[in-house]
PDB file of C-alpha atoms in Angstrom:
ATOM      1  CA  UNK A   1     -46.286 -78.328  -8.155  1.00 46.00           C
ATOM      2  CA  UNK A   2     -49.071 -80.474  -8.050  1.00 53.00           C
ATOM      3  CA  UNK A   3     -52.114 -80.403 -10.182  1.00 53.00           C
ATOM      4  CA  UNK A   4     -54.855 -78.409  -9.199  1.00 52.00           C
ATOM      5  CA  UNK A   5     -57.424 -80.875 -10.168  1.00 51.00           C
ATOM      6  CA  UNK A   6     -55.985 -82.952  -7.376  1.00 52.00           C
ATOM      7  CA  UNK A   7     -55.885 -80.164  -4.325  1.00 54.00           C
ATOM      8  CA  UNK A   8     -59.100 -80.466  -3.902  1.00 57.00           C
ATOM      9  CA  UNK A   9     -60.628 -82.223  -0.754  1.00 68.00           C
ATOM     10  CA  UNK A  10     -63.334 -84.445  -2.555  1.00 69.00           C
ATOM     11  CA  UNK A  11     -60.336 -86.363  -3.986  1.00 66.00           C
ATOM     12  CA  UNK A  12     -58.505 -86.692  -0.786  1.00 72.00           C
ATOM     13  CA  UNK A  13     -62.022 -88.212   0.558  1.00 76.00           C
ATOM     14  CA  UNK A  14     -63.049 -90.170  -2.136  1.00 76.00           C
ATOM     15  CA  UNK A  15     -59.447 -92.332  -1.335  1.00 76.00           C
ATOM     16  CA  UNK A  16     -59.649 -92.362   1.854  1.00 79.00           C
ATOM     17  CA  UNK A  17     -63.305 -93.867   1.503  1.00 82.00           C
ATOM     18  CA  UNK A  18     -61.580 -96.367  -0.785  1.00 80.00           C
ATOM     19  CA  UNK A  19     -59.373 -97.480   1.328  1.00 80.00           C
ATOM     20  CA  UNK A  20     -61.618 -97.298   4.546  1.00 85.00           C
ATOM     21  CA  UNK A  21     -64.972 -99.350   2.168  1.00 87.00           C
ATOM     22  CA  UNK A  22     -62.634-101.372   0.255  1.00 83.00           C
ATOM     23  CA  UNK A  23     -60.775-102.721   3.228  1.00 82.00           C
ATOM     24  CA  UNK A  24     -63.674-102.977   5.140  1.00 86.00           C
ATOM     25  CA  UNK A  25     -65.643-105.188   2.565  1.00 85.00           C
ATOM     26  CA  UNK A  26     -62.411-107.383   2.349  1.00 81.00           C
ATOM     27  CA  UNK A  27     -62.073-108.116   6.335  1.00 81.00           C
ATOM     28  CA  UNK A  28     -66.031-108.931   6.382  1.00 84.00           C
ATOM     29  CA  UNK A  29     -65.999-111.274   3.394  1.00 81.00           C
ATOM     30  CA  UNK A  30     -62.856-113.330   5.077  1.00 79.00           C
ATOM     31  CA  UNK A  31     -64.461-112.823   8.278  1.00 78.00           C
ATOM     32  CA  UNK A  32     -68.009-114.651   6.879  1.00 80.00           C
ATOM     33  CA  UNK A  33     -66.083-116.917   5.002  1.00 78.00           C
ATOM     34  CA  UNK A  34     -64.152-118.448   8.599  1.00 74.00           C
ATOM     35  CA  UNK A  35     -67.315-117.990  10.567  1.00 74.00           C
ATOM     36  CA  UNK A  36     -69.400-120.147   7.366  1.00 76.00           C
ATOM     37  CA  UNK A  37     -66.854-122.437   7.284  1.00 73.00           C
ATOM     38  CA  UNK A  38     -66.978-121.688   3.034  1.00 76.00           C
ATOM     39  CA  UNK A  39     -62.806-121.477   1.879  1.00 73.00           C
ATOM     40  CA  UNK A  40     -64.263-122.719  -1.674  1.00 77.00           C
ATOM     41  CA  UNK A  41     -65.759-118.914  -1.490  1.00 77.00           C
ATOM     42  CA  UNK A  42     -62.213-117.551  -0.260  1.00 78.00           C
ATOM     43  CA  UNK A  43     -60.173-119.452  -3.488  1.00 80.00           C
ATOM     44  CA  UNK A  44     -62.972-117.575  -5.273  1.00 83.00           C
ATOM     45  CA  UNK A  45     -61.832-114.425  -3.889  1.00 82.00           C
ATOM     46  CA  UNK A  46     -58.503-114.415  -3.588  1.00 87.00           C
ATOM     47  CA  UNK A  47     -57.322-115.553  -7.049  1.00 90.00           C
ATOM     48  CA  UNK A  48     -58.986-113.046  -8.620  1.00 91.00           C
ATOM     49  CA  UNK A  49     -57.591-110.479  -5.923  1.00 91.00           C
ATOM     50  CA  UNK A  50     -54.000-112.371  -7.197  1.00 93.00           C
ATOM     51  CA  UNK A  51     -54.492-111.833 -10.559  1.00 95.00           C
ATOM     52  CA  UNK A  52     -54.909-108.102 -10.814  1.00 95.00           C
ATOM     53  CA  UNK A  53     -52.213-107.556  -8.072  1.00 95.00           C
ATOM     54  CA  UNK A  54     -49.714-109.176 -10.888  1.00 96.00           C
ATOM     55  CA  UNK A  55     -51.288-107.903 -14.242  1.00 97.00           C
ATOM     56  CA  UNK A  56     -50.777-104.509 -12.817  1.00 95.00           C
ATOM     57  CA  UNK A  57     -47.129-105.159 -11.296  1.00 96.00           C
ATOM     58  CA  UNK A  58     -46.224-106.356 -14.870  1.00 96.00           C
ATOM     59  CA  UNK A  59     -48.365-103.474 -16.326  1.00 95.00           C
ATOM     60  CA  UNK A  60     -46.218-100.886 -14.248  1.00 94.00           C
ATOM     61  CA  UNK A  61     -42.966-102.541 -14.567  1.00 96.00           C
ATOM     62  CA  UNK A  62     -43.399-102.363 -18.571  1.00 95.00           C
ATOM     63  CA  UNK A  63     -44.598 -99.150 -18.281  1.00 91.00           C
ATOM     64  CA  UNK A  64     -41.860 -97.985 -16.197  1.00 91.00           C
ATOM     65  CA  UNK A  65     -39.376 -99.743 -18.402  1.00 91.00           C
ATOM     66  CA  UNK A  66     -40.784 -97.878 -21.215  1.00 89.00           C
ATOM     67  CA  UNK A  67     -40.582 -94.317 -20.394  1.00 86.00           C
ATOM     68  CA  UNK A  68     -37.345 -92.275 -19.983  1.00 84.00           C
ATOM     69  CA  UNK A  69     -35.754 -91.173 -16.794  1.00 89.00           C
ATOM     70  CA  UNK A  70     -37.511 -89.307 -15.073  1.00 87.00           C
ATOM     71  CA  UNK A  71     -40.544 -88.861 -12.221  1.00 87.00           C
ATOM     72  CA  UNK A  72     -42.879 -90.750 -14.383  1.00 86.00           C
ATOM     73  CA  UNK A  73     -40.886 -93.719 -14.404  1.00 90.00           C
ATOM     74  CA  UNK A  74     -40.063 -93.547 -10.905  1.00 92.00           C
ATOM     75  CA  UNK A  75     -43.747 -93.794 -10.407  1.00 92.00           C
ATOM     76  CA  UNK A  76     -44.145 -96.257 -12.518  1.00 93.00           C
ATOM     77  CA  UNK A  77     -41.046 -98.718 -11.305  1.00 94.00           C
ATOM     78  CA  UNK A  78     -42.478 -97.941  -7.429  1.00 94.00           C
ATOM     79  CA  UNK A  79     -46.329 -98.372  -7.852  1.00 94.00           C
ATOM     80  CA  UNK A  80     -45.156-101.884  -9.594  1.00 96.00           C
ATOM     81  CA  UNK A  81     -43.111-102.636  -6.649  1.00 96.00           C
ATOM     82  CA  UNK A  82     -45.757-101.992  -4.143  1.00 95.00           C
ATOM     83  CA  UNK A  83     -48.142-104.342  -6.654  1.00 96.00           C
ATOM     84  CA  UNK A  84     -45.513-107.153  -5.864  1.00 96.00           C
ATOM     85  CA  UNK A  85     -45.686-106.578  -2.263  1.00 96.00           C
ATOM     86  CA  UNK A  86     -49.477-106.627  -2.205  1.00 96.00           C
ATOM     87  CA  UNK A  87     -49.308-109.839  -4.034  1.00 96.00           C
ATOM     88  CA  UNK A  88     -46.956-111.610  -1.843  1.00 96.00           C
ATOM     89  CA  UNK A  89     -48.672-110.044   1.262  1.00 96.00           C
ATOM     90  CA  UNK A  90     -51.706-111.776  -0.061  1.00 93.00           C
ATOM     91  CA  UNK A  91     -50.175-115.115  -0.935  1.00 95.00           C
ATOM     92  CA  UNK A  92     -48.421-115.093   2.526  1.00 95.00           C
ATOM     93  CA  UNK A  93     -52.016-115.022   3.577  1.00 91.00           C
ATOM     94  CA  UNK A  94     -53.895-117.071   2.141  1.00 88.00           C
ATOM     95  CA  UNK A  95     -50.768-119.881   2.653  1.00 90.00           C
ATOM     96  CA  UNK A  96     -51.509-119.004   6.415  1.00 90.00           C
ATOM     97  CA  UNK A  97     -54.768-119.802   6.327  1.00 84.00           C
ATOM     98  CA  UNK A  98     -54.323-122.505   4.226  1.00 83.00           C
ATOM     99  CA  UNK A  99     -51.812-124.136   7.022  1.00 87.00           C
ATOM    100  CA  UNK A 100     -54.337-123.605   9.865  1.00 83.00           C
ATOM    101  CA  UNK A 101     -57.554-124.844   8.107  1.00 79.00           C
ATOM    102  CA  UNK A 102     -55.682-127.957   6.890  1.00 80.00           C
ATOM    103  CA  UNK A 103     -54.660-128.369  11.144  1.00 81.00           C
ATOM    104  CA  UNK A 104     -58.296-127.844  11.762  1.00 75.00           C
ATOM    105  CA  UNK A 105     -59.420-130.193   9.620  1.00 74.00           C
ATOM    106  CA  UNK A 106     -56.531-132.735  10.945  1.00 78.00           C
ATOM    107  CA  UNK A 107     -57.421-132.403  14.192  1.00 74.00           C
ATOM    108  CA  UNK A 108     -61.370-132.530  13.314  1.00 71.00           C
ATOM    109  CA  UNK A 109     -61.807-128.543  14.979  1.00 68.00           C
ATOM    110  CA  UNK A 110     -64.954-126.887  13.673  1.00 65.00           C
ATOM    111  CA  UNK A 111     -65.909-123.337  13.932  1.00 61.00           C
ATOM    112  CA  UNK A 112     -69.703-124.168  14.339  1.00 62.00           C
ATOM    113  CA  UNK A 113     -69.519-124.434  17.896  1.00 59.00           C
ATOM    114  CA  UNK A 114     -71.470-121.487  19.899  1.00 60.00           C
ATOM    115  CA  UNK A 115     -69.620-118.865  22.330  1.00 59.00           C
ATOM    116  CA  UNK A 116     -65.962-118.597  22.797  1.00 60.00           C
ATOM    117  CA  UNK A 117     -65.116-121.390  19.852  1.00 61.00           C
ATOM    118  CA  UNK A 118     -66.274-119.203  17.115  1.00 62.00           C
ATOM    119  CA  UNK A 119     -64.080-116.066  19.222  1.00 64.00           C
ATOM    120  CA  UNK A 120     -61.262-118.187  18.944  1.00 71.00           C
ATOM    121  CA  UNK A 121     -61.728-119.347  15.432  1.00 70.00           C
ATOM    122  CA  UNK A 122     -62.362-115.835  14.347  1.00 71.00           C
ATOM    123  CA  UNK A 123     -58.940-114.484  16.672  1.00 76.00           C
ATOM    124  CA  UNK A 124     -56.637-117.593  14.666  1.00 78.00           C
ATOM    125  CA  UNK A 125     -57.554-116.443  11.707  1.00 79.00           C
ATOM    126  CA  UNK A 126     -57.148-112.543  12.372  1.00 80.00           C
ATOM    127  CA  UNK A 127     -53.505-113.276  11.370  1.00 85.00           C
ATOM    128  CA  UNK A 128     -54.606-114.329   7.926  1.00 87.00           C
ATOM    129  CA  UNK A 129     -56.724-111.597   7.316  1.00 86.00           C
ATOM    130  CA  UNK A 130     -54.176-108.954   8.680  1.00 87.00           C
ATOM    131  CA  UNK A 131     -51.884-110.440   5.700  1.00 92.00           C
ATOM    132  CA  UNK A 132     -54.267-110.181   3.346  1.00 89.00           C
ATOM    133  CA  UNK A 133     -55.049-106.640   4.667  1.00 88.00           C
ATOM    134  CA  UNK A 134     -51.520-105.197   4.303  1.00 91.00           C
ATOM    135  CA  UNK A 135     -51.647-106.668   0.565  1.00 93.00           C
ATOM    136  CA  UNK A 136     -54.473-105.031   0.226  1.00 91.00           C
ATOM    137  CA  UNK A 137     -53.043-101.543   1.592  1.00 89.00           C
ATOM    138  CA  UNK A 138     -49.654-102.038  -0.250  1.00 92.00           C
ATOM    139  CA  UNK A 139     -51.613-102.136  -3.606  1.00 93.00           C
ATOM    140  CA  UNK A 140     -53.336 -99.247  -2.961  1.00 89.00           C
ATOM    141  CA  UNK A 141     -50.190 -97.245  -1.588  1.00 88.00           C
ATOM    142  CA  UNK A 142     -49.023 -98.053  -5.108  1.00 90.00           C
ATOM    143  CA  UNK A 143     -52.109 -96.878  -7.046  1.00 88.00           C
ATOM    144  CA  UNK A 144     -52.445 -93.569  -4.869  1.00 86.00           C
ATOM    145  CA  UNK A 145     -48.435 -92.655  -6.309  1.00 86.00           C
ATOM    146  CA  UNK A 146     -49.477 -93.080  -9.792  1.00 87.00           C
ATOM    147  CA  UNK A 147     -52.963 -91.752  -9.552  1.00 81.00           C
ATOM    148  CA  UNK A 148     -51.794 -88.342 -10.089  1.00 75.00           C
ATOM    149  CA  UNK A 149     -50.637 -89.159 -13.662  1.00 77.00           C
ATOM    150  CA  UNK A 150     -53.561 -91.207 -14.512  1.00 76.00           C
ATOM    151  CA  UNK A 151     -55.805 -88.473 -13.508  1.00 71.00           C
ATOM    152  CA  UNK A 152     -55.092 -85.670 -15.578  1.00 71.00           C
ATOM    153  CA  UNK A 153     -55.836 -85.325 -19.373  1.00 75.00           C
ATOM    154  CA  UNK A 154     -52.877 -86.554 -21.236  1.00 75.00           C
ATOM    155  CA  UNK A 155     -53.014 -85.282 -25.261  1.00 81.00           C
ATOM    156  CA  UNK A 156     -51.605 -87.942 -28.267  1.00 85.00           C
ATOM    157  CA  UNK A 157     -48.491 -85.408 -28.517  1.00 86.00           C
ATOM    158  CA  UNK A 158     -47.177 -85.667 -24.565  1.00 80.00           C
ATOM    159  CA  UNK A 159     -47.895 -89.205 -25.002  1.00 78.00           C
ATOM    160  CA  UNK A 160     -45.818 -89.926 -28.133  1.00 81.00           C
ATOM    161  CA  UNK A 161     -42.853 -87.250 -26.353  1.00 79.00           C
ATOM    162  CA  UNK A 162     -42.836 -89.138 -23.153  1.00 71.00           C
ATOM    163  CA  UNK A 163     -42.726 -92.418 -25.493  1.00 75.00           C
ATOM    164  CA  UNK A 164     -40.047 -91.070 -27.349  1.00 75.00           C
ATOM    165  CA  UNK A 165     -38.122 -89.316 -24.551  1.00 67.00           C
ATOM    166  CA  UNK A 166     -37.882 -85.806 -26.267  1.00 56.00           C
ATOM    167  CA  UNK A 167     -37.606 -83.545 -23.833  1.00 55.00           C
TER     168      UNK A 167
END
């Protein structure tokens, strides 16, 4: 049975505008950072993005390794997994568009050309971005299984008897 706290629709609609804004913001900063020509800005981005996708895989994984059997652990070991995925979705990425600016650059191609160049430039690098996207999705998959722990008021005494794994 689930909480009640989490039945009700504000919480189903404040993830989905998460996911929705959050995603959203992430495809228009990559998108202004092909169209500017500015991949200093999208190291900038990305590592951080990196970093938090692995402290919180290793943050689950120890959590996970911690508790006892159970659905809490489950949770744990899954929304750690997904944090891996989202990482290497990212990497996969950013390695992508690493590869294509470096032939751009090569090959002397610049995105500040008017009409159809920039359409092009924008189209090459959707497959990037899509990366990066399902990284981003992943990750929150992850979060929205262990939400429903992290939610709820949790007392010193159900923490120290999940710790200990008294039943």
């Amino acid at each position: 049975m689930r909480p009640p706290h989490l039945e009700w629709p504000l919480y189903k609609w404040v993830q989905w505008m998460l996911h929705l804004g959050g995603g959203f913001t992430l495809f228009v900063a990559f998108l202004l950072v092909v169209l500017l020509q500015q991949f200093e800005a999208f190291a900038k981005v990305i590592v951080p993005i990196l970093a938090t996708y692995i402290a919180v895989a290793a943050l689950m994984y120890n959590r996970g390794r911690a508790l006892r059997k159970g659905p809490s652990k489950v949770r744990s070991l899954y929304a750690a997994e997904r944090a891996v995925q989202a990482a290497l979705f990212t990497v996969v990425g950013a390695a992508i568009g690493a590869v294509i600016f470096g032939w751009a650059y090569w090959f002397g191609l610049s995105v500040q050309k008017d009409g159809g160049a920039k359409n092009a430039w924008v189209l090459i690098y959707s497959l990037p971005l899509l990366y990066i996207m399902a990284g981003y999705t992943s990750f929150l998959l992850g979060l929205r299984v262990i939400a429903k722990e992290f939610l709820r008021p949790l007392s010193a005494k159900e923490a120290a008897r999940r710790l200990r794994g008294a039943p």
